[in-house]
PDB file of C-alpha atoms in Angstrom:
ATOM      1  CA  MET A  26      -6.516  -5.837  27.716  1.00 65.00           C
ATOM      2  CA  ASP A  27      -4.474  -8.932  28.626  1.00 88.00           C
ATOM      3  CA  ARG A  28      -4.217  -9.787  24.926  1.00 90.00           C
ATOM      4  CA  MET A  29      -2.729  -6.358  24.255  1.00 87.00           C
ATOM      5  CA  ILE A  30      -0.206  -6.793  27.065  1.00 91.00           C
ATOM      6  CA  ASP A  31       0.744 -10.244  25.762  1.00 94.00           C
ATOM      7  CA  LYS A  32       1.289  -8.849  22.273  1.00 94.00           C
ATOM      8  CA  GLN A  33       3.358  -5.964  23.591  1.00 94.00           C
ATOM      9  CA  GLU A  34       5.528  -8.333  25.638  1.00 95.00           C
ATOM     10  CA  LYS A  35       6.003 -10.484  22.548  1.00 96.00           C
ATOM     11  CA  LEU A  36       7.099  -7.432  20.573  1.00 96.00           C
ATOM     12  CA  MET A  37       9.521  -6.388  23.327  1.00 96.00           C
ATOM     13  CA  ARG A  38      11.041  -9.892  23.365  1.00 97.00           C
ATOM     14  CA  ARG A  39      11.385  -9.840  19.580  1.00 97.00           C
ATOM     15  CA  ILE A  40      13.103  -6.429  19.656  1.00 97.00           C
ATOM     16  CA  GLU A  41      15.444  -7.595  22.410  1.00 97.00           C
ATOM     17  CA  ARG A  42      16.258 -10.761  20.418  1.00 98.00           C
ATOM     18  CA  ASN A  43      16.851  -8.659  17.279  1.00 98.00           C
ATOM     19  CA  PHE A  44      19.187  -6.441  19.299  1.00 98.00           C
ATOM     20  CA  ALA A  45      21.052  -9.443  20.749  1.00 98.00           C
ATOM     21  CA  ASP A  46      21.537 -10.792  17.204  1.00 98.00           C
ATOM     22  CA  TYR A  47      22.731  -7.378  16.035  1.00 98.00           C
ATOM     23  CA  LYS A  48      25.235  -7.108  18.906  1.00 98.00           C
ATOM     24  CA  ALA A  49      26.544 -10.605  18.203  1.00 98.00           C
ATOM     25  CA  SER A  50      27.088  -9.747  14.540  1.00 98.00           C
ATOM     26  CA  VAL A  51      28.894  -6.508  15.414  1.00 98.00           C
ATOM     27  CA  LEU A  52      31.126  -8.218  17.946  1.00 97.00           C
ATOM     28  CA  LYS A  53      32.364 -10.581  15.230  1.00 98.00           C
ATOM     29  CA  LEU A  54      33.844  -7.612  13.356  1.00 97.00           C
ATOM     30  CA  ASP A  55      37.375  -6.321  13.710  1.00 97.00           C
ATOM     31  CA  LYS A  56      38.002  -3.223  15.828  1.00 96.00           C
ATOM     32  CA  GLN A  57      38.194  -0.818  12.890  1.00 98.00           C
ATOM     33  CA  SER A  58      34.905  -2.047  11.446  1.00 97.00           C
ATOM     34  CA  ILE A  59      33.214  -1.629  14.804  1.00 97.00           C
ATOM     35  CA  PHE A  60      34.625   1.887  15.057  1.00 97.00           C
ATOM     36  CA  ASP A  61      33.328   2.642  11.541  1.00 97.00           C
ATOM     37  CA  LYS A  62      29.850   1.515  12.616  1.00 96.00           C
ATOM     38  CA  ALA A  63      29.717   3.845  15.625  1.00 96.00           C
ATOM     39  CA  ALA A  64      26.881   5.996  14.241  1.00 93.00           C
ATOM     40  CA  GLU A  65      24.852   2.929  13.284  1.00 95.00           C
ATOM     41  CA  ILE A  66      25.415   1.340  16.693  1.00 97.00           C
ATOM     42  CA  ALA A  67      24.280   4.543  18.403  1.00 95.00           C
ATOM     43  CA  ALA A  68      21.146   4.666  16.242  1.00 94.00           C
ATOM     44  CA  VAL A  69      20.321   1.026  16.996  1.00 97.00           C
ATOM     45  CA  LYS A  70      20.768   1.552  20.730  1.00 97.00           C
ATOM     46  CA  ARG A  71      18.623   4.691  20.625  1.00 94.00           C
ATOM     47  CA  VAL A  72      15.834   2.891  18.748  1.00 95.00           C
ATOM     48  CA  VAL A  73      15.930  -0.140  21.064  1.00 97.00           C
ATOM     49  CA  HIS A  74      15.667   2.077  24.118  1.00 96.00           C
ATOM     50  CA  TYR A  75      12.832   4.065  22.597  1.00 93.00           C
ATOM     51  CA  MET A  76      10.858   1.064  21.350  1.00 94.00           C
ATOM     52  CA  THR A  77      11.173  -0.926  24.580  1.00 95.00           C
ATOM     53  CA  ASN A  78      10.861   1.855  27.155  1.00 94.00           C
ATOM     54  CA  ILE A  79       9.119   4.902  25.748  1.00 92.00           C
ATOM     55  CA  HIS A  80       6.849   4.382  22.738  1.00 90.00           C
ATOM     56  CA  GLY A  81       3.149   3.900  23.466  1.00 89.00           C
ATOM     57  CA  TYR A  82       1.825   1.358  20.982  1.00 91.00           C
ATOM     58  CA  TYR A  83      -1.611   0.935  19.525  1.00 91.00           C
ATOM     59  CA  GLU A  84      -2.609  -2.693  19.100  1.00 93.00           C
ATOM     60  CA  ARG A  85      -2.661  -2.367  15.319  1.00 93.00           C
ATOM     61  CA  ASP A  86       0.958  -1.088  15.418  1.00 93.00           C
ATOM     62  CA  ILE A  87       2.051  -4.073  17.479  1.00 95.00           C
ATOM     63  CA  ASP A  88       0.249  -6.436  15.107  1.00 94.00           C
ATOM     64  CA  TYR A  89       1.997  -4.837  12.143  1.00 93.00           C
ATOM     65  CA  LEU A  90       5.472  -4.904  13.688  1.00 94.00           C
ATOM     66  CA  LEU A  91       5.050  -8.509  14.824  1.00 94.00           C
ATOM     67  CA  LYS A  92       4.624  -9.556  11.194  1.00 93.00           C
ATOM     68  CA  PHE A  93       8.325  -8.965  10.618  1.00 93.00           C
ATOM     69  CA  GLN A  94      11.291 -11.149  11.506  1.00 94.00           C
ATOM     70  CA  ASN A  95      13.223  -8.061  12.508  1.00 96.00           C
ATOM     71  CA  PRO A  96      11.014  -5.094  13.437  1.00 95.00           C
ATOM     72  CA  LEU A  97      14.055  -3.426  14.987  1.00 96.00           C
ATOM     73  CA  LYS A  98      15.853  -3.240  11.632  1.00 95.00           C
ATOM     74  CA  LEU A  99      12.702  -1.927  10.004  1.00 93.00           C
ATOM     75  CA  ILE A 100      12.599   1.068  12.366  1.00 93.00           C
ATOM     76  CA  VAL A 101      16.388   1.567  12.570  1.00 94.00           C
ATOM     77  CA  ASP A 102      16.723   1.748   8.792  1.00 92.00           C
ATOM     78  CA  ARG A 103      13.966   4.336   8.546  1.00 88.00           C
ATOM     79  CA  TYR A 104      15.404   6.303  11.464  1.00 88.00           C
ATOM     80  CA  GLN A 105      18.904   6.373   9.974  1.00 86.00           C
ATOM     81  CA  VAL A 106      17.534   8.188   6.922  1.00 83.00           C
ATOM     82  CA  ASN A 107      16.931  11.170   9.197  1.00 79.00           C
ATOM     83  CA  THR A 108      18.323  10.869  12.725  1.00 73.00           C
ATOM     84  CA  ARG A 109      16.905  14.288  13.531  1.00 73.00           C
ATOM     85  CA  ALA A 110      13.387  12.910  13.228  1.00 74.00           C
ATOM     86  CA  TYR A 111      11.485  12.113  16.380  1.00 80.00           C
ATOM     87  CA  LEU A 112      11.403   8.375  16.910  1.00 85.00           C
ATOM     88  CA  HIS A 113       7.696   8.586  17.676  1.00 84.00           C
ATOM     89  CA  ASP A 114       7.116   9.935  14.181  1.00 86.00           C
ATOM     90  CA  VAL A 115       9.316   7.263  12.598  1.00 83.00           C
ATOM     91  CA  VAL A 116       7.485   4.383  14.294  1.00 86.00           C
ATOM     92  CA  ALA A 117       4.084   5.941  13.623  1.00 83.00           C
ATOM     93  CA  ARG A 118       4.831   6.512   9.943  1.00 84.00           C
ATOM     94  CA  VAL A 119       6.051   2.968   9.377  1.00 84.00           C
ATOM     95  CA  CYS A 120       3.017   1.501  11.151  1.00 84.00           C
ATOM     96  CA  ASP A 121       0.494   3.876   9.574  1.00 79.00           C
ATOM     97  CA  THR A 122       1.637   3.640   5.986  1.00 71.00           C
ATOM     98  CA  HIS A 123       2.649  -0.019   5.956  1.00 64.00           C
ATOM     99  CA  ASP A 124       5.047   1.025   3.208  1.00 59.00           C
ATOM    100  CA  MET A 125       7.861  -1.244   4.373  1.00 57.00           C
ATOM    101  CA  SER A 126       6.179  -4.610   3.910  1.00 57.00           C
ATOM    102  CA  GLY A 127       7.835  -5.374   0.576  1.00 65.00           C
ATOM    103  CA  GLU A 128      11.360  -4.509   1.711  1.00 72.00           C
ATOM    104  CA  TYR A 129      11.698  -6.599   4.876  1.00 78.00           C
ATOM    105  CA  PRO A 130      11.088 -10.312   5.407  1.00 78.00           C
ATOM    106  CA  PHE A 131       7.978 -11.406   7.203  1.00 80.00           C
ATOM    107  CA  ARG A 132       8.124 -14.190   9.728  1.00 78.00           C
ATOM    108  CA  PRO A 133       7.616 -17.483   7.857  1.00 77.00           C
ATOM    109  CA  ALA A 134       4.285 -18.237   9.538  1.00 66.00           C
ATOM    110  CA  ILE A 135       2.933 -14.834   8.548  1.00 55.00           C
ATOM    111  CA  ARG A 136       3.993 -15.191   4.923  1.00 51.00           C
ATOM    112  CA  ALA A 137       2.361 -18.651   4.688  1.00 50.00           C
ATOM    113  CA  LYS A 138      -0.918 -17.369   6.180  1.00 54.00           C
ATOM    114  CA  GLU A 139      -1.050 -14.452   3.758  1.00 53.00           C
ATOM    115  CA  LEU A 140      -0.423 -16.682   0.746  1.00 47.00           C
ATOM    116  CA  VAL A 141      -3.356 -18.919   1.729  1.00 46.00           C
ATOM    117  CA  ARG A 142      -5.783 -15.990   1.852  1.00 45.00           C
TER     118      ARG A 142
END
């Protein structure tokens, strides 16, 4: 059980770091560009809140999301396709189908381990 908690805390830290990086990149933009990104910013904030406070993860989902440099972007991009979807369904679909692995960069250590196999 402790291993699961450690993994979940690691995922939460990664999501929070991804969000901090996102905010920093947005704050470098001019006012009009930030205004134009309002819907995207709202979606990112909604996903961060959901992923860090609400979603109940299975260990296999955490393991999958931790493979990515930016699991937040992975979920946000899928969510923005249909913002009427329930976030639970978005996260579950991404983790269940593993259909995003070719589109988003893995963490370097993960990629190296997979190439050795």
